Short mmCIF file of C-alpha atoms and ligand atoms in Angstrom, two decimals:
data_model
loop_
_atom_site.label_atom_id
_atom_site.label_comp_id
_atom_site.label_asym_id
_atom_site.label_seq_id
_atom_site.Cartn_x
_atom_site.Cartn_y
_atom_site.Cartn_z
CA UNK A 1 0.00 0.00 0.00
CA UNK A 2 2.79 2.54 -1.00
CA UNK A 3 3.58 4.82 -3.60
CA UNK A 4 5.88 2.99 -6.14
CA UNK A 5 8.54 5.87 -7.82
CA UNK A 6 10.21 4.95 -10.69
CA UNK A 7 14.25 4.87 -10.48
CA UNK A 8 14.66 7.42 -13.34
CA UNK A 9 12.30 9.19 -11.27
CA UNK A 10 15.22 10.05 -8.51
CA UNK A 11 18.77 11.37 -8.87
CA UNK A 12 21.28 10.36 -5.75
CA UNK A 13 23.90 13.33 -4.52
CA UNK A 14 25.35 12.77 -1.18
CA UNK A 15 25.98 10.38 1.55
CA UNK A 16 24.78 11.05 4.27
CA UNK A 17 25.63 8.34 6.81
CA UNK A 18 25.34 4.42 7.14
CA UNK A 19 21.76 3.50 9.21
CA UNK A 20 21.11 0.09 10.31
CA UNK A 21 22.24 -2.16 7.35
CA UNK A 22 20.63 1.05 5.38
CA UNK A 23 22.64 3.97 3.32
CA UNK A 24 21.16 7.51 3.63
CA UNK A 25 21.48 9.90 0.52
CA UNK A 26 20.42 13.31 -0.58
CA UNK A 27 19.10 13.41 -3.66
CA UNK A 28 16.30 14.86 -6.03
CA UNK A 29 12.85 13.33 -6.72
CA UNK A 30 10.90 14.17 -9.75
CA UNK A 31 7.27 15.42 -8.87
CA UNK A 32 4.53 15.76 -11.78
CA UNK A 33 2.11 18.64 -10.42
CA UNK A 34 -1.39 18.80 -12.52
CA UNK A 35 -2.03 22.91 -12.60
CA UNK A 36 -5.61 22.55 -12.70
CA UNK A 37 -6.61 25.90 -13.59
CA UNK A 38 -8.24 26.94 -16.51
CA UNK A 39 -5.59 28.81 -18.29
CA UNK A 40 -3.70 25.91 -19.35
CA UNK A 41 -6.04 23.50 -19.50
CA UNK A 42 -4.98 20.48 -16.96
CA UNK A 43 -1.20 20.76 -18.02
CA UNK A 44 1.39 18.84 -16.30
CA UNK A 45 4.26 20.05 -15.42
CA UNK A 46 7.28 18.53 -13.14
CA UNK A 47 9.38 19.74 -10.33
CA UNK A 48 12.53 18.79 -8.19
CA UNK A 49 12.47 18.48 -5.05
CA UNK A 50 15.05 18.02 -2.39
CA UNK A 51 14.68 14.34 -0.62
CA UNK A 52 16.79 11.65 1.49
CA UNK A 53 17.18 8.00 -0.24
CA UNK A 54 17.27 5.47 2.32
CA UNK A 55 18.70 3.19 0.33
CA UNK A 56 18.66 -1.16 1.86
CA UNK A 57 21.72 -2.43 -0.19
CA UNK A 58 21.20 -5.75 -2.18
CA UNK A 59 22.75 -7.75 0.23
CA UNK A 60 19.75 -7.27 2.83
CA UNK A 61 16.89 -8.74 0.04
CA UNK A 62 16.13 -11.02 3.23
CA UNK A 63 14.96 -8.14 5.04
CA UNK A 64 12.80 -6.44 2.78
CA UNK A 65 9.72 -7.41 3.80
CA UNK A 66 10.78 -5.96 7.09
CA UNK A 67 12.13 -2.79 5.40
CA UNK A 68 8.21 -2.65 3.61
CA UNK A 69 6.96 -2.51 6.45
CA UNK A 70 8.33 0.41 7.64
CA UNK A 71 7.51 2.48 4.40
CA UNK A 72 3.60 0.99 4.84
CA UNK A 73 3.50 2.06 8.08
CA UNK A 74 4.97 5.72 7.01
CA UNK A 75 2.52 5.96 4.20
CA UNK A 76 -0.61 5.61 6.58
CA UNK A 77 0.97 9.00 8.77
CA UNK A 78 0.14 12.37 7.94
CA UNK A 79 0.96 14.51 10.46
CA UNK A 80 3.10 18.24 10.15
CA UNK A 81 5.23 16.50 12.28
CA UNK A 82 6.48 13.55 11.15
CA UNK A 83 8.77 13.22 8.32
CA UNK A 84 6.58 12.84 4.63
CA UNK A 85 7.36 9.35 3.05
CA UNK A 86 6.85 10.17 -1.11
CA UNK A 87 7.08 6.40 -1.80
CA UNK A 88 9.48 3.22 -2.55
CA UNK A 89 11.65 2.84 -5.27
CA UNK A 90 13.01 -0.55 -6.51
CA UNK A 91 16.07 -0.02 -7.95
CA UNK A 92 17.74 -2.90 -9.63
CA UNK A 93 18.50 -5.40 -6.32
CA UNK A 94 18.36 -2.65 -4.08
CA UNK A 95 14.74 -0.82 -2.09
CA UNK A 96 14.59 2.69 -1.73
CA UNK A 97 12.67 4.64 0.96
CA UNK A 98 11.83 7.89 -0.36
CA UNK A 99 11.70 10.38 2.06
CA UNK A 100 11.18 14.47 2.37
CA UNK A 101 14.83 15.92 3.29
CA UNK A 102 14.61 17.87 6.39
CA UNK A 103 16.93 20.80 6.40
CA UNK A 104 19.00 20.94 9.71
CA UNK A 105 19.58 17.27 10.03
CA UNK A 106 19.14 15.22 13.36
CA UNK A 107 18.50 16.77 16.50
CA UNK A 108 21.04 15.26 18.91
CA UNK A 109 23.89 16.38 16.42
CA UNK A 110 21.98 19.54 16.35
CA UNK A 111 22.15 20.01 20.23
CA UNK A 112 25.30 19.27 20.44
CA UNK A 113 26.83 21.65 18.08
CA UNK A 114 24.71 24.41 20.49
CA UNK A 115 27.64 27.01 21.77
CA UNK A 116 25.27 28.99 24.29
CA UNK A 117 23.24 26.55 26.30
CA UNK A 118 19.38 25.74 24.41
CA UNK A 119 16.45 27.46 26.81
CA UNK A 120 13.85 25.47 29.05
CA UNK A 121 11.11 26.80 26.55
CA UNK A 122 12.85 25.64 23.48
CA UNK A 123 13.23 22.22 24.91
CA UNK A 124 9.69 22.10 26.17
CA UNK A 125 8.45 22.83 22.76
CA UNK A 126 10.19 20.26 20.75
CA UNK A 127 9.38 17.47 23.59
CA UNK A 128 5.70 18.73 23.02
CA UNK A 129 6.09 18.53 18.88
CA UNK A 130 7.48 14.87 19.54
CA UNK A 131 4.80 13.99 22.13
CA UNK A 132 1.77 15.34 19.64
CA UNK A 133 3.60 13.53 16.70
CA UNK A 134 3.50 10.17 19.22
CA UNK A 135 -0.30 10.72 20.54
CA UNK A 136 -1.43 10.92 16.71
CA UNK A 137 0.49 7.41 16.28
CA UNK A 138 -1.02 6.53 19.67
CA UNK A 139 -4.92 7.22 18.55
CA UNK A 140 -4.02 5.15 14.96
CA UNK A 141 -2.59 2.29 16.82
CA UNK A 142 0.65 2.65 15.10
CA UNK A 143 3.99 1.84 16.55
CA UNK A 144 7.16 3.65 15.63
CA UNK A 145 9.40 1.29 17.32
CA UNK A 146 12.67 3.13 17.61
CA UNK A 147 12.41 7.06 18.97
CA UNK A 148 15.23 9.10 20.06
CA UNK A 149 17.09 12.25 19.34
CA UNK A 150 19.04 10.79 16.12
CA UNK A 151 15.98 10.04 14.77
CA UNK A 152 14.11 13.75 14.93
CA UNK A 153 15.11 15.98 12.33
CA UNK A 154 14.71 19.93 12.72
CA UNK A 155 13.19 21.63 10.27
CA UNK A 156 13.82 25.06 11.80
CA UNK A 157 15.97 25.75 14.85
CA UNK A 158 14.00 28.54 16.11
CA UNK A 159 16.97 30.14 17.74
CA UNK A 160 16.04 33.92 16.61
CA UNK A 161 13.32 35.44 18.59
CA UNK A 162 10.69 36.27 15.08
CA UNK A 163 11.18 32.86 13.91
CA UNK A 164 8.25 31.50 16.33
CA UNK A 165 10.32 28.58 17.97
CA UNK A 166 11.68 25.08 16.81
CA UNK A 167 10.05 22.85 14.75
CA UNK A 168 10.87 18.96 14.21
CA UNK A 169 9.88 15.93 12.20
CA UNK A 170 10.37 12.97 13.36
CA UNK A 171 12.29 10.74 11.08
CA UNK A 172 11.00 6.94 9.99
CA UNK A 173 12.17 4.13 12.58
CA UNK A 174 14.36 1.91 9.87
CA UNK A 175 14.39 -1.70 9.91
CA UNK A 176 12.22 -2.67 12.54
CA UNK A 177 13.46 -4.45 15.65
CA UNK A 178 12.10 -7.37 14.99
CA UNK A 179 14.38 -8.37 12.44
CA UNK A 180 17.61 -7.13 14.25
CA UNK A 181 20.05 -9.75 15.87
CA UNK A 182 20.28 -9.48 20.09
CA UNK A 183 23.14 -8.12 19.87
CA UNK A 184 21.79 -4.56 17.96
CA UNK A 185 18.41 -4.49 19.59
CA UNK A 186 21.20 -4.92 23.11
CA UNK A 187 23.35 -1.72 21.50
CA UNK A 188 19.87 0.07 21.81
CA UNK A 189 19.76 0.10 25.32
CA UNK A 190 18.65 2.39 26.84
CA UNK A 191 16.52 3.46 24.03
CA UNK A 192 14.81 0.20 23.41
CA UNK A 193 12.17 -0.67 25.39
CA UNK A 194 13.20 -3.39 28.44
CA UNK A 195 10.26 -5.51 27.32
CA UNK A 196 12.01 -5.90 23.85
CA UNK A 197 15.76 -7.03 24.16
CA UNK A 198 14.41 -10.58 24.87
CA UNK A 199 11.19 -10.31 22.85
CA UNK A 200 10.99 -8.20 19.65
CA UNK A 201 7.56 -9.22 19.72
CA UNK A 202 6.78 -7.31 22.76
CA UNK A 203 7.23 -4.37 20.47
CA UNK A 204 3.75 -2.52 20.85
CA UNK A 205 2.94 1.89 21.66
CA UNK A 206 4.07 1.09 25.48
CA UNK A 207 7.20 0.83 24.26
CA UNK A 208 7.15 4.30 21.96
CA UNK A 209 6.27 5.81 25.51
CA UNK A 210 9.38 4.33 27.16
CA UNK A 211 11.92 5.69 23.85
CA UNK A 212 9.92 9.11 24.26
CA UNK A 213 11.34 9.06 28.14
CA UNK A 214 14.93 8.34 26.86
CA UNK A 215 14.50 10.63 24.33
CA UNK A 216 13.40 13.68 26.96
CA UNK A 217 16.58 12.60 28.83
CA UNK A 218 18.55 13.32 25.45
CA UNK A 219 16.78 16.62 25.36
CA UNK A 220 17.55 17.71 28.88
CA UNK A 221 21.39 16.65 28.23
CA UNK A 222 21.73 18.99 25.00
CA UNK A 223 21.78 15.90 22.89
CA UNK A 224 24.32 13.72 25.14
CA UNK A 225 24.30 9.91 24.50
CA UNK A 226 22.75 8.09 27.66
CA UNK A 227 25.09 5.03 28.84
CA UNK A 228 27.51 6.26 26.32
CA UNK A 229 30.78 4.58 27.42
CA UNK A 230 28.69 1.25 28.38
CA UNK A 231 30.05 -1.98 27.29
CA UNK A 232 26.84 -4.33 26.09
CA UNK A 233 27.08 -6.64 29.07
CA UNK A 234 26.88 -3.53 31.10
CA UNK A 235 24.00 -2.33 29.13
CA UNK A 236 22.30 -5.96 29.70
CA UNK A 237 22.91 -5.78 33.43
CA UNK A 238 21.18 -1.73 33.85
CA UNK A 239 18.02 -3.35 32.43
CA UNK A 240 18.81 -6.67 34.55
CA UNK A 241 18.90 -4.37 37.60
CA UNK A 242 16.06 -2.12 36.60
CA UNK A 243 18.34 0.61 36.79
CA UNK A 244 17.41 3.99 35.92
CA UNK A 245 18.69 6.82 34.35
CA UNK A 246 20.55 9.92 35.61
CA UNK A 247 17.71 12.46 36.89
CA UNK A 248 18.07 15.78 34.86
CA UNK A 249 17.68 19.28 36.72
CA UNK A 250 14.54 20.28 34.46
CA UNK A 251 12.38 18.90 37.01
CA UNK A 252 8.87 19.51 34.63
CA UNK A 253 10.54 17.03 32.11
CA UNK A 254 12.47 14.83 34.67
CA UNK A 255 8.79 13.93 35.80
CA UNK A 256 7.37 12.84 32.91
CA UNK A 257 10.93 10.79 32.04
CA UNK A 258 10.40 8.66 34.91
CA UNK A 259 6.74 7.91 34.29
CA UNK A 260 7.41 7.08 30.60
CA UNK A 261 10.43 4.90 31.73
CA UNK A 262 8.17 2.69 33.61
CA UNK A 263 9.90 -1.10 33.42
CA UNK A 264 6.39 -2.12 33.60
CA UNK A 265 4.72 -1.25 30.14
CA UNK A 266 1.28 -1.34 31.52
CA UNK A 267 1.98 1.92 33.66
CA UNK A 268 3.13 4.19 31.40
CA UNK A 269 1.08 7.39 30.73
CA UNK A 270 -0.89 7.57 27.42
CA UNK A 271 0.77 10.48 25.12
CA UNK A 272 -2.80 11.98 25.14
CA UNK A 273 -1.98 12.70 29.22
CA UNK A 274 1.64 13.49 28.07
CA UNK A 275 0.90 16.66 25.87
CA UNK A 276 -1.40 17.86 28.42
CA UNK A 277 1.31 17.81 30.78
CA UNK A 278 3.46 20.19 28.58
CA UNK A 279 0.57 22.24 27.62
CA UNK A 280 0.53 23.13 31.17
CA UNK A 281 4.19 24.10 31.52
CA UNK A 282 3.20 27.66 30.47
CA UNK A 283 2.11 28.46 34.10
CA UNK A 284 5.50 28.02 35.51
CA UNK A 285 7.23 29.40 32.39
CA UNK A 286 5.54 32.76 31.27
CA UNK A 287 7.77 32.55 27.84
CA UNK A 288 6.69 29.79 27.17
CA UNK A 289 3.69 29.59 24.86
CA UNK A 290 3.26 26.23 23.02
CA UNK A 291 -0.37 25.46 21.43
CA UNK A 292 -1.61 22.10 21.79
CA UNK A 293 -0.76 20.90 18.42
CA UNK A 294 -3.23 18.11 16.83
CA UNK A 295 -3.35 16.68 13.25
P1 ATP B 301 17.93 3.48 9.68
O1 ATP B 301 16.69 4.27 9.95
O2 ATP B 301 17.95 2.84 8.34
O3 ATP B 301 18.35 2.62 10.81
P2 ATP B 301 19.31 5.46 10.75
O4 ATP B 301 18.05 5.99 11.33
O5 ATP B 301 20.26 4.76 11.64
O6 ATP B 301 18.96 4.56 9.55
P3 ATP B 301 20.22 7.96 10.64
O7 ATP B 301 21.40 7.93 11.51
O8 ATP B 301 18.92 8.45 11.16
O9 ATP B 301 20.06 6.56 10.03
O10 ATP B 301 20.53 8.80 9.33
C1 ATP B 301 21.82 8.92 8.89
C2 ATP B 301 22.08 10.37 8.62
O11 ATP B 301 21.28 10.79 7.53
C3 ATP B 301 21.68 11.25 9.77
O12 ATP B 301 22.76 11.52 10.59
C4 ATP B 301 21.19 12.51 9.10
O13 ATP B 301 22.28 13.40 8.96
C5 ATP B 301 20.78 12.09 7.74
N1 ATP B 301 19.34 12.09 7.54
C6 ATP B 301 18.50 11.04 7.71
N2 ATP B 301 17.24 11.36 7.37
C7 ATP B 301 17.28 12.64 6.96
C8 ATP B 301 16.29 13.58 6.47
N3 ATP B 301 15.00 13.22 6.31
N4 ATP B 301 16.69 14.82 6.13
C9 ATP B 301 17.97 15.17 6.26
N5 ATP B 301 18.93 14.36 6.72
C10 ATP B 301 18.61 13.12 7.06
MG1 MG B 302 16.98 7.34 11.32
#
């Protein structure tokens, strides 16, 4: 149920970076756009636009089906802020994900970069753009399966005062877990839900909530990577232990962390509860004026 683009549809520029068993690209896509009005009479006429090729090499044909799934899911989203799948392109042995190319690239790298420190209100808004994009999954049943800062793109830093505040799109999950060996879905910790590492079937929205958490963490840190210098058996043995997290000072976002990072999936809040949460921050923060955002 996707939109199938022809090959000589799509030019490839740059790489971008390896994903999992994926290569990302820049590139141009080729879009037809029927003017309708009378003056020319239906003409057609064609357009280029900017896009990322997430391109699953031709030695992963085993996981296509898996990598399919990911573009289905994509193509039943429309929401301002998630990123806009345009469609799958088979080219030769290899499958393309189509995606639109969002301009100042992932958000952790993003935060990092930062030279003066990003403000409480900025970070409340783009947890609240992630936790709208995550109740609209939420209401369609749909699971993401792999949230965290790499994987939100900003569209607009919002840094200058006129430009009305950041504004992400969160980026498609890649392969889905279920297809990963142990050992990756074990390098995920501690974004991968503890339900998961020992049973990718497990994989349902609880788990979205619990990636949302150590996503918020990410936030809080200026993009830092949580158990960074972590060996994989020590990874194994925080979830083991039920460990938790470092507690961040933003105490408003600290608060809903822990909730979402719940080891017992059943207890975590519904994203619905989530942006009402953050709707709410306005009271402490006066500069802070985020609308709830639907659709
Ligand atoms: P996969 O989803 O296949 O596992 P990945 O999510 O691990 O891949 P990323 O690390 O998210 O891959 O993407 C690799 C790089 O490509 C990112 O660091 C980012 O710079 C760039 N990138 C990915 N998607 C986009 C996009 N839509 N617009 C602009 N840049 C992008
Ligand atoms: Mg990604």
């Amino acid at each position: 149920s996707f939109h199938r683009i022809l090959k000589e549809e799509i030019k490839q520029e740059e790489h971008l970076g390896p994903g999992t068993r994926t290569n990302i690209y820049s590139g141009s896509l080729m879009v037809k756009s029927i003017e309708d009005d009378e003056e020319n009479g239906g003409n057609s006429s064609s357009q280029q636009v900017k896009v990322v090729l997430k391109v699953l090499g031709s030695g992963h044909r085993d996981i296509s089906l898996a990598f399919f799934e990911t573009a289905s899911m994509m193509r039943q989203v429309s929401h301002k802020h998630i990123v806009l799948l345009y469609g799958v392109c088979v080219r030769n042995q290899e499958n393309i994900m189509v995606e639109e190319f969002v301009q100042l690239g992932p958000l952790d790298l993003f935060m990092r970069r930062q030279q003066t420190p990003l403000s409480t209100p900025w970070k409340f808004q783009v947890a609240m753009q992630l936790a709208s994009a995550l109740s609209y999954l939420e209401d369609k049943k749909l699971v993401h399966g792999f949230v965290c800062a790499k994987n939100i793109l900003l569209a607009r830093d919002g840094l200058d005062a006129d430009e009305g505040g950041p504004f992400i799109k969160l980026s498609d999950p890649g392969i889905p877990i279920t297809v990963l060996t142990r050992e990756e879905c074990v390098h995920r910790i501690p974004w991968i839900a503890p339900e998961c590492v020992n049973s990718m079937s497990s994989l349902s929205v609880p788990a979205d909530k619990w990636g949302f958490g150590t996503t918020l963490w990410e936030i809080c840190y200026d993009g830092e990577e949580p158990l960074k210098d972590k060996k994989l058996t020590e990874k194994e043995r925080f979830y083991d232990m039920e460990c938790q997290l470092a507690t961040p000072d933003c105490q408003e976002l600290a608060h809903l962390m822990t909730d979402c990072m719940n080891y017992d999936p059943k207890k975590r809040p519904f994203f619905r509860a989530i942006v009402r949460e953050i709707v709410n921050l306005p009271d402490k923060y006066p500069s802070f004026k985020a609308q709830p955002q639907t659709g």
